[in-house]
Amino acid sequence: MASLSFASAAKIAVREMRSSRGKFFFVVLSVAIGVAALTGVRGFSASFRGSLLNRARSIMAADLSARMFQQPTPEQQKGLDAIAAEGVEMTPVTELLSMASSPKTLDPLLVSLKAVDPAKYPFYGEVELAPKAALGSVLGPDTVVVADDLLVRLHLVVGDQLKIGTQVFRIASVVVNEPDRLSGNFAAGPRVLISRAGLEASGLLAPGSHAGQRYLFKVPKPGNGAPISDTAVGSLKARLEKLLPESQVIDYRETNPALTQGLDRATSLLSLMSLVALVLGAVGVAMAMRAHLQQRLDTIAIMKSLGARSGQIIKIYLLQTLLLGVLGGLLGVALGVAVQLAFPYLLVRLINVQTELHIQLRTVLTGLGAGVLTTLLFTLPPLLDIRGVRPILILRRAVEDSDDPFVAAVFKKITKNVAQIAAAVLILAGLAGIATTLSDSATVGRYFSLGLVGVLAVLLAASSAVLAGLKFFLKRTRLSLPSSLRHGLANLYRPGNPSAALLAALGMGVMQIMTVYLVQQAVVQELHISSAPNLPNVFLVDITNEEVGGIRTLIQGQGSVTAAPELLPVVSSRIVAIDGVPANQAKLKNFPKRMLQSISLTWATSAPPGTKAVAGAWWGEGETRPVVAIGERQAERLGVKVGSQITFAAQDTQFVATVAALTKSDGQHAYSRAEFILPPKVLAGLPVVWYGGVHVDPNRVGEFQRAMYKAYPTVTVINVAQALETVRSVVIQITYVIQFLAAFSIFAGIIILASSIAGTRYRRIREVVVLKTLGATRGRIATVFSIEFAVLGLVAGVVGIGFANVIARALLTKLTVAYHFAWGWNLAALLGTAGLTVVTGWMASHRILGQKPLEVLREE
């Protein structure tokens, strides 16, 4: 035969595609749904994550914040000026305590003063005022905005005058919420916002004043209009930490632990969903294309008999594969874009989020490229097998050769066929490259591809072991089993049946789907805990021992309170030495040494609500040894670990405590601000001040504040209800989106698996013909096939679900999320897999039972 041009090969490929539309439907469906899931999930998650990050920025009011405890040196100021010259916006926020009074009453009141530049502050979010207005329009050199509790305590109204320092200001409005309320100081006294010009005029910034200063930074957007990258923020953070070694520099991702964890876990889970969509699509393509090429063995043998060379035939089917991949990819991209645009409308009743959706060319090209590439990669082994097709063996293949694609191509030929080894390496490299692109991490890509190969090898081994065990079992029980049952089980290892490959493919699909489900279920459960509606949103400061009992009673009688209060005992202390090194010589990381002179200790018999040990372990009830649990971030700043020793001094008492645990809190409870926790007996007898947290109906906080002030005027009530409601709403949005996208990914995976099972329809035609010719009734064939389908589903389900739990546990451990074995869901998944296999198998195969053998053979 003369050389075959690409144009001629393409014509033959297209002509064959037209005549086999039904067979190619499963290939196109697998590619299309895999690409649709990949494009839809990845595109929407990227847009949604961008919106969430903007919300996270609004909770800090900036991209970064640097908290300083003294004015910057001339050299530091020069460095800050250089940063500002590069386009980074910067504004200072000064916080200090001051006395304020009203000309009406002249009663002095300790207030928490916050000075800002209303022309710049905040960079993100907005200051909510009542009546509603823009901060820049009401806050000037001679005006202030105050918290509602100041009006209550001083019996004032908006428009009255307030004296701060040497200056008298007009109260212009009431502040309801500040975007950076959670990242600012929780100082005693009602909140007062003042302009920087007003603060300077008040005379409070005298030398030696104890004013805390935060610098807020806003990174400029790239010139191409893309969102601000985490790399740019991280680079500026590293630069600021070096420039301001004694300041505490944090970025917008660290403002609230619950929100940060939610974002990190959502990002990890959405990346996992993208990879799962890729693998499930590849599984469907592999099974459907293998089934198609096995059906074309007669045609291939005839073409070889007429003189066609293997290379020419491979060229035809390679072009055919490429066309199918492109067709499925384009269809998948269209579906994925439609899904991405439809997500906000489907979610609008669940979450109130303005997601700026735009079609991302990179996501579209990634989805299309991944679809075409996986189609080509997973059809390489069967295409290479064309070279070994010998016309004389075609008629004997059903009884002599296994035809099991994976077993034949990998285990039997791998030592004899260099091309198959090269194909396997190419598949591995291709998957690694795609996984790296999807996860933006070479490490993830490498581990994903190697893990996939490892799991596939184990699944194949397990499938082969199950089939061998089944064969051994049937030999021992031949006489005691009904013939239909024995025939159905024996069908699993009959010559020419791709049971091992189908079991491996089904098992992998079930594993991927269950992994997504188990991980998202655990993550969402954790997020629900951190967004519970009864978490503390009002905090009480400076409660004496004598007041604790009365305050408990008062809180219980308040209808606005929806949960029991959390009360935290605090002992003032200082750190004398760390691991024997005096405090003034200790090497600290972004932590001023003078802060070691003001440390708050508290006690607990076990892990407080919202706090868990990430290293070491909590002590038991009745512990008397001086041990301490330290917050993970605080331990990093102090340079201590489990086993380190810290010398504390409280009043006239000095003791050495061993670090027993490093802790991590969710930032949602009263104990979240406790960095040093010890057993109660260690701190017994020391002077104690109590702090508290209580959840109050956000619309009735004023009522609670008035009741507290009337009974306990010296106790400061700090209202962060609105700020925490913002965080809670964002976390709830994250949970809904995770659940929705996971459900979509799982649905897409089920369809792909169903198409893989349906692709085996063409392999069963010959067997039905033989059985009918030998006199088997339609009912008997149906029983045999049903048993085969059910066992396939059960075995694949057991293997896949088992691996899913192992992988889910490993992933959840890395995400610091608790893993619990869900008996009910695992059993439901097992039965569902068996049901899906039976239903799909019969939906694809029932028609051939009603046909006469001659009709079927003519179609073939």
XYZ file of C-alpha atoms in Angstrom, residues 47-641:
595
model
C -13.783 33.752 40.485
C -15.358 32.907 43.832
C -11.988 32.747 45.574
C -11.184 36.193 44.204
C -14.407 37.534 45.728
C -13.671 35.824 49.035
C -10.164 37.258 49.161
C -11.614 40.721 48.655
C -13.960 40.058 51.576
C -10.974 38.880 53.622
C -9.164 42.110 52.737
C -12.162 44.115 53.905
C -11.946 42.425 57.319
C -8.446 43.909 57.683
C -9.194 47.044 55.607
C -5.899 46.455 53.786
C -3.630 43.882 52.146
C -1.138 43.999 55.016
C -0.883 45.471 58.471
C 2.238 46.253 60.509
C 1.613 46.838 64.215
C 4.364 48.937 65.806
C 4.926 49.735 69.461
C 7.100 52.790 68.890
C 7.540 55.411 66.204
C 9.658 54.279 63.212
C 13.308 55.293 63.248
C 14.577 57.663 60.522
C 16.028 54.674 58.660
C 12.739 52.752 58.913
C 10.782 55.796 57.781
C 13.089 56.067 54.784
C 12.327 52.421 53.920
C 8.573 53.040 54.277
C 8.838 56.081 52.012
C 10.646 53.942 49.423
C 7.818 51.394 49.533
C 5.239 54.165 49.093
C 7.209 55.535 46.115
C 6.748 52.149 44.372
C 2.971 52.614 44.287
C 2.060 50.855 47.554
C -0.570 52.917 49.372
C 0.011 53.349 53.093
C -1.913 54.937 55.955
C -1.271 54.886 59.713
C -3.901 53.972 62.313
C -3.116 55.129 65.854
C -4.849 53.537 68.837
C -4.597 54.721 72.442
C -6.559 55.064 75.654
C -7.704 58.500 76.753
C -10.153 60.194 79.064
C -13.156 61.888 77.485
C -15.854 64.030 79.041
C -18.950 65.948 78.078
C -19.535 69.630 78.845
C -23.039 68.513 79.906
C -21.988 66.204 82.749
C -18.205 66.694 83.125
C -18.009 62.983 84.110
C -14.719 61.574 82.770
C -14.829 58.292 80.863
C -11.983 56.089 79.665
C -12.350 55.646 75.892
C -10.524 53.651 73.221
C -9.385 56.233 70.703
C -8.676 55.334 67.069
C -7.184 57.965 64.768
C -7.452 57.456 60.998
C -7.124 59.428 57.781
C -10.699 59.378 56.410
C -9.403 60.190 52.917
C -7.595 56.825 52.759
C -9.009 54.619 55.510
C -10.242 51.977 54.884
C -8.554 50.620 51.737
C -11.158 47.821 51.575
C -14.623 47.606 53.067
C -16.424 50.503 54.671
C -17.080 51.965 58.083
C -20.789 51.473 58.833
C -22.373 54.524 60.437
C -25.830 55.321 61.789
C -27.337 57.261 60.168
C -25.777 55.818 57.029
C -23.046 58.039 55.570
C -19.497 57.891 54.207
C -16.785 58.259 56.853
C -15.003 60.977 54.847
C -18.147 63.124 54.800
C -18.661 63.203 58.593
C -15.198 62.806 60.139
C -13.192 66.027 60.080
C -10.666 67.920 62.247
C -13.402 69.020 64.679
C -15.705 65.973 64.661
C -15.664 62.396 65.972
C -17.817 59.302 65.489
C -18.456 57.187 68.567
C -19.811 53.807 69.592
C -23.355 53.637 70.900
C -22.230 52.644 74.412
C -20.457 55.996 74.851
C -23.749 57.777 74.271
C -25.358 55.498 76.857
C -22.661 56.050 79.488
C -22.433 59.849 79.085
C -26.146 60.408 78.295
C -25.351 62.083 74.981
C -26.889 62.164 71.505
C -25.469 62.761 68.028
C -24.648 66.462 67.710
C -23.477 66.897 71.314
C -19.938 67.855 72.211
C -17.167 65.607 73.550
C -13.915 66.819 75.071
C -10.823 64.762 74.293
C -7.494 66.027 75.563
C -7.487 69.806 75.169
C -9.934 69.893 72.268
C -13.737 69.819 72.071
C -15.249 67.805 69.196
C -18.783 67.430 67.876
C -20.234 63.904 67.781
C -21.097 63.555 64.094
C -22.356 59.967 63.925
C -22.501 56.543 65.601
C -20.102 53.845 64.412
C -21.832 50.491 63.954
C -18.948 48.498 62.508
C -15.369 48.998 61.355
C -13.865 46.655 58.751
C -10.702 46.084 60.820
C -12.455 45.760 64.185
C -11.185 42.216 64.678
C -7.568 43.098 63.900
C -7.518 46.199 66.141
C -7.030 46.419 69.888
C -9.752 45.155 72.214
C -8.990 47.961 74.662
C -11.148 49.002 77.580
C -13.608 51.804 77.018
C -16.108 52.779 74.326
C -14.848 53.244 70.784
C -14.142 56.737 69.403
C -12.940 57.398 65.839
C -11.070 60.646 65.333
C -9.220 62.145 62.371
C -5.443 62.357 62.474
C -5.663 66.132 62.390
C -8.030 66.033 65.344
C -5.671 63.746 67.290
C -2.765 66.120 66.762
C -4.909 69.047 67.872
C -5.948 67.215 71.061
C -2.394 67.241 72.424
C -2.534 63.545 73.341
C 0.479 62.550 71.251
C 2.995 63.965 73.717
C 6.432 62.337 74.029
C 6.165 59.136 76.057
C 2.482 58.524 75.306
C 1.488 54.855 75.106
C 0.001 54.963 71.635
C -0.069 51.862 69.464
C 0.381 52.328 65.759
C -0.650 50.175 62.834
C 0.351 50.853 59.268
C -2.108 49.615 56.654
C -0.777 48.807 53.172
C -2.550 48.361 49.858
C -0.619 46.642 47.071
C -1.156 48.192 43.620
C -3.008 46.118 41.056
C -0.994 44.778 38.106
C -1.107 46.837 34.929
C -2.951 44.088 33.010
C -5.988 44.373 35.279
C -5.411 40.976 36.935
C -6.162 40.639 40.662
C -3.417 41.255 43.201
C -1.396 38.052 43.546
C -0.528 36.358 46.814
C 3.095 36.474 45.641
C 3.083 40.279 45.595
C 1.550 40.395 49.067
C 3.989 37.793 50.392
C 6.946 39.670 48.912
C 5.899 42.930 50.578
C 5.313 41.109 53.868
C 8.836 39.653 53.841
C 10.235 43.091 53.052
C 8.311 44.723 55.925
C 9.368 42.025 58.408
C 12.977 42.741 57.538
C 12.507 46.520 57.666
C 10.492 46.501 60.917
C 11.948 43.595 62.944
C 10.075 44.454 66.155
C 6.669 44.922 64.549
C 3.938 42.330 64.049
C 3.309 42.069 60.294
C 0.268 40.115 59.126
C -1.539 39.927 55.792
C -5.241 39.770 55.024
C -5.226 35.953 55.183
C -4.337 36.021 58.885
C -7.007 38.360 60.210
C -9.379 35.642 61.364
C -8.343 31.990 61.822
C -11.789 30.647 60.880
C -11.798 32.601 57.643
C -8.172 31.757 56.849
C -8.719 28.049 57.441
C -11.909 28.177 55.402
C -10.127 29.782 52.460
C -7.147 27.415 52.637
C -9.326 24.324 52.910
C -11.664 25.510 50.174
C -8.721 26.162 47.859
C -7.234 22.716 48.553
C -10.575 20.995 48.081
C -11.407 22.829 44.863
C -8.001 21.898 43.447
C -8.710 18.290 44.421
C -12.048 18.445 42.601
C -10.314 19.689 39.452
C -7.843 16.802 39.574
C -10.646 14.323 40.225
C -12.564 15.638 37.207
C -9.432 15.067 35.135
C -8.929 11.483 36.334
C -12.572 10.499 36.016
C -12.640 11.805 32.463
C -9.467 9.852 31.718
C -11.017 6.667 33.151
C -14.073 7.078 30.923
C -11.936 7.764 27.844
C -9.666 4.792 28.510
C -12.546 2.344 28.884
C -14.597 3.651 25.962
C -11.673 3.874 23.516
C -10.375 0.446 24.525
C -13.821 -1.023 23.914
C -14.012 0.697 20.519
C -10.586 -0.489 19.344
C -11.332 -4.041 20.478
C -14.442 -3.917 18.309
C -12.357 -2.769 15.354
C -9.938 -5.705 15.474
C -11.692 -7.355 12.514
C -11.369 -4.171 10.447
C -7.730 -3.772 11.455
C -7.001 -7.395 10.510
C -8.671 -6.948 7.105
C -6.708 -3.745 6.466
C -3.483 -5.584 7.304
C -4.479 -8.462 5.011
C -4.840 -5.903 2.205
C -1.306 -4.640 2.826
C -1.779 -1.766 5.269
C 1.145 -1.233 7.590
C 0.730 -0.830 11.368
C 1.974 2.756 11.227
C -0.678 3.706 8.666
C -3.477 2.134 10.709
C -2.190 3.811 13.882
C -2.212 7.138 12.010
C -5.914 6.653 11.151
C -6.944 5.853 14.706
C -4.660 8.510 16.183
C -6.382 11.151 14.073
C -9.721 9.652 15.017
C -8.770 9.883 18.695
C -7.599 13.469 18.247
C -10.869 14.421 16.549
C -12.891 12.771 19.321
C -10.795 14.520 21.959
C -11.213 17.918 20.304
C -14.948 17.355 19.774
C -15.440 16.243 23.396
C -13.159 19.016 24.640
C -15.026 21.767 22.777
C -18.369 20.408 23.939
C -17.005 20.153 27.484
C -15.666 23.725 27.449
C -19.070 24.995 26.266
C -20.823 23.031 29.025
C -18.237 24.128 31.594
C -18.614 27.805 30.718
C -22.406 27.445 30.868
C -22.121 25.753 34.257
C -19.721 28.444 35.495
C -22.142 31.197 34.488
C -25.123 29.303 35.920
C -23.574 28.700 39.365
C -24.293 32.213 40.734
C -27.972 31.976 39.729
C -28.306 28.544 41.326
C -26.589 29.764 44.510
C -28.231 33.175 44.749
C -30.879 31.935 47.178
C -28.270 30.334 49.422
C -25.572 32.999 49.563
C -25.438 36.714 49.015
C -22.141 37.068 47.194
C -21.313 39.298 44.272
C -18.905 37.160 42.271
C -17.285 38.940 39.362
C -17.585 36.164 36.824
C -15.606 36.400 33.653
C -14.564 33.710 31.244
C -10.913 33.012 31.942
C -9.076 32.114 28.739
C -6.460 30.195 30.721
C -9.124 28.020 32.360
C -10.791 27.334 28.995
C -7.493 26.441 27.301
C -6.455 24.311 30.292
C -9.708 22.363 30.168
C -9.537 21.861 26.396
C -5.874 20.906 26.504
C -6.401 18.503 29.412
C -9.306 16.817 27.611
C -7.438 16.322 24.340
C -4.193 15.313 26.064
C -5.784 12.729 28.355
C -7.702 11.273 25.414
C -4.479 10.845 23.449
C -2.479 9.575 26.421
C -4.945 6.920 27.505
C -5.454 5.580 24.000
C -1.731 5.187 23.365
C -1.478 1.612 24.787
C -4.380 0.231 22.699
C -3.126 2.088 19.621
C 0.309 0.547 20.088
C -1.317 -2.886 20.417
C -2.408 -2.540 16.769
C 1.137 -3.494 15.771
C 0.649 -6.920 17.318
C -2.622 -7.716 15.558
C -2.201 -10.756 13.298
C -5.155 -11.564 11.021
C -4.770 -15.324 11.561
C -5.349 -14.897 15.314
C -8.427 -12.691 15.150
C -10.861 -15.588 14.929
C -9.243 -17.263 17.923
C -8.814 -14.215 20.147
C -11.981 -14.774 22.182
C -10.794 -18.117 23.522
C -7.003 -17.752 23.536
C -6.198 -14.192 24.553
C -7.289 -12.300 27.624
C -8.130 -9.085 25.800
C -7.952 -7.437 29.191
C -6.500 -4.081 28.171
C -4.553 -3.228 31.304
C -3.401 -6.739 32.136
C -2.445 -7.537 28.554
C -0.786 -4.257 27.842
C 0.955 -3.697 31.150
C 1.689 -6.972 32.911
C 2.184 -9.347 29.986
C 3.867 -7.089 27.459
C 5.739 -4.614 29.593
C 8.940 -6.637 29.604
C 8.792 -7.326 25.858
C 7.470 -4.067 24.474
C 9.620 -0.963 24.843
C 6.904 1.160 23.208
C 4.409 0.200 25.914
C 6.919 1.180 28.597
C 7.459 4.501 26.817
C 3.675 4.975 26.634
C 3.326 4.344 30.370
C 6.094 6.858 31.111
C 4.457 9.363 28.761
C 1.087 8.924 30.472
C 2.737 9.436 33.859
C 4.570 12.568 32.661
C 1.439 13.931 31.025
C -0.663 13.447 34.162
C 2.067 15.052 36.264
C 2.173 18.037 33.911
C -1.609 18.484 33.915
C -1.799 18.060 37.716
C 0.997 20.620 38.113
C -0.878 23.080 35.905
C -4.150 22.570 37.769
C -2.655 22.765 41.258
C 0.060 25.347 40.445
C 2.500 23.120 42.307
C 5.152 20.796 40.873
C 5.193 18.843 44.147
C 1.444 18.216 43.991
C 1.735 17.158 40.334
C 4.523 14.707 41.086
C 2.820 13.141 44.091
C -0.532 13.050 42.340
C 0.758 11.191 39.288
C 2.894 8.772 41.311
C 0.057 8.197 43.749
C -2.332 7.565 40.875
C -0.036 4.943 39.384
C 0.457 3.346 42.798
C -3.268 3.212 43.488
C -3.965 1.855 40.000
C -1.361 -0.893 40.490
C -2.874 -1.842 43.844
C -6.383 -1.764 42.382
C -5.301 -4.050 39.530
C -3.608 -6.406 41.960
C -6.658 -6.408 44.223
C -8.966 -6.975 41.238
C -6.834 -9.853 39.972
C -6.709 -11.345 43.473
C -10.485 -11.121 43.794
C -10.992 -12.809 40.436
C -8.478 -15.549 41.292
C -10.168 -16.077 44.654
C -13.556 -16.225 42.973
C -12.299 -18.820 40.502
C -10.880 -20.921 43.340
C -14.136 -20.586 45.297
C -16.286 -21.700 42.366
C -14.154 -24.762 41.761
C -14.778 -25.842 45.379
C -18.537 -25.116 45.354
C -19.487 -26.151 41.830
C -22.253 -28.512 42.876
C -23.801 -26.437 45.664
C -24.511 -23.173 43.793
C -27.447 -22.497 41.467
C -26.367 -22.645 37.829
C -27.336 -19.006 37.075
C -25.330 -17.753 40.046
C -22.350 -19.924 39.142
C -22.510 -18.801 35.508
C -22.787 -15.113 36.501
C -19.772 -15.349 38.815
C -17.782 -17.360 36.283
C -18.465 -14.663 33.683
C -16.169 -12.358 35.652
C -13.072 -14.333 34.689
C -14.140 -15.814 31.363
C -11.684 -15.440 28.419
C -12.063 -12.073 26.744
C -13.862 -10.408 29.666
C -12.137 -7.156 30.762
C -13.160 -7.656 34.389
C -9.815 -6.697 35.937
C -9.670 -3.489 33.899
C -13.302 -2.632 34.587
C -12.872 -3.360 38.297
C -9.794 -1.136 38.408
C -11.533 1.665 36.499
C -14.695 1.435 38.585
C -12.709 1.146 41.791
C -10.661 4.214 40.913
C -13.770 6.180 39.989
C -15.531 5.221 43.221
C -12.371 6.058 45.156
C -12.134 9.526 43.577
C -15.811 10.324 44.102
C -15.858 9.078 47.702
C -12.609 10.907 48.488
C -14.151 14.191 47.358
C -17.306 13.465 49.332
C -15.575 12.415 52.550
C -13.119 15.322 52.508
C -15.740 17.956 51.725
C -18.080 16.495 54.354
C -15.411 16.750 57.060
C -14.275 20.230 55.943
C -17.832 21.553 55.767
C -18.584 20.119 59.221
C -15.558 21.973 60.633
C -16.628 25.156 58.872
C -20.146 24.820 60.277
C -18.627 24.641 63.759
C -16.639 27.832 63.148
C -19.722 29.588 61.743
C -22.185 28.417 64.399
C -24.802 31.076 65.167
C -24.172 31.040 68.946
C -20.454 31.893 69.067
C -19.422 34.849 71.282
C -19.840 38.198 69.541
C -19.756 40.525 72.556
C -16.773 40.529 74.913
C -16.589 41.693 78.531
C -13.378 43.198 79.918
C -12.091 43.744 83.494
C -14.454 41.643 85.584
C -13.401 41.234 89.219
C -13.668 38.024 91.211
C -16.538 39.564 93.199
C -18.481 40.410 90.027
C -18.229 37.063 88.213
C -21.176 35.381 89.956
C -23.476 38.367 89.557
C -22.608 38.778 85.900
C -23.422 35.124 85.236
C -26.828 35.650 86.831
C -27.428 38.873 84.889
C -26.524 37.236 81.568
C -28.848 34.302 82.214
C -31.736 36.731 82.672
C -31.154 38.581 79.402
C -33.493 37.589 76.576
C -31.048 38.947 74.007
C -28.417 36.360 75.014
C -28.684 33.122 73.016
C -25.921 30.972 74.558
C -24.149 30.373 77.855
C -21.297 32.843 78.503
C -17.639 31.890 78.219
C -15.665 33.398 81.118
C -11.901 33.452 81.077
C -9.685 34.027 84.174
C -6.531 36.044 83.490
C -3.408 36.410 85.644
C -1.000 39.236 84.769
C 2.564 37.999 84.445
C 5.853 38.530 82.677
C 8.427 36.230 81.074
C 11.763 36.217 82.892
C 13.642 33.646 80.780
C 13.189 31.268 77.836
C 15.107 27.983 78.041
C 17.400 29.578 80.602
C 18.164 32.614 78.431
C 17.208 35.923 80.127
C 14.282 37.670 78.437
C 16.348 40.698 77.435
C 18.746 38.396 75.551
C 16.139 36.142 73.907
C 16.009 35.915 70.118
C 12.447 36.770 69.126
C 10.776 36.830 65.717
C 8.704 39.963 65.030
C 7.885 40.341 68.708
C 9.103 43.335 70.778
C 11.047 42.316 73.889
C 9.167 44.812 76.004
C 5.995 42.818 75.329
C 7.503 40.024 77.463
C 6.863 42.288 80.455
C 3.098 42.080 79.970
C 1.902 38.493 79.491
C -1.563 37.168 80.319
C -1.861 33.662 81.770
C -5.046 31.668 82.157
C -5.999 28.190 83.283
C -8.006 25.264 81.930
C -8.309 21.594 82.850
C -8.674 20.529 79.203
C -8.694 22.052 75.730
C -11.067 25.083 75.806
C -13.791 25.488 73.139
C -12.330 26.293 69.735
C -8.771 25.390 70.795
C -6.896 22.191 69.961
C -3.357 20.918 70.359
C -1.346 20.693 67.123
C 1.790 19.425 68.885
C 2.216 17.748 72.252
C -0.817 16.925 74.399
C -3.093 18.430 77.048
C -2.683 17.462 80.675
C -5.194 15.447 82.627
C -7.597 16.441 85.392
C -5.835 17.426 88.630
C -2.469 18.195 87.009
C -0.117 19.852 89.521
C 3.106 20.142 87.509
C 3.947 23.569 86.033
C 3.181 22.920 82.350
C 1.918 25.366 79.757
C 0.129 25.251 76.402
C 1.152 28.041 74.011
C -0.467 29.335 70.834
C 1.327 28.095 67.735
C 2.049 31.569 66.333
C 3.201 32.867 69.733
C 5.539 29.879 70.095
C 7.051 30.671 66.690
C 7.659 34.277 67.731
C 9.263 33.219 71.019
C 11.259 30.416 69.399
C 9.932 27.672 71.699
C 8.660 24.153 71.066
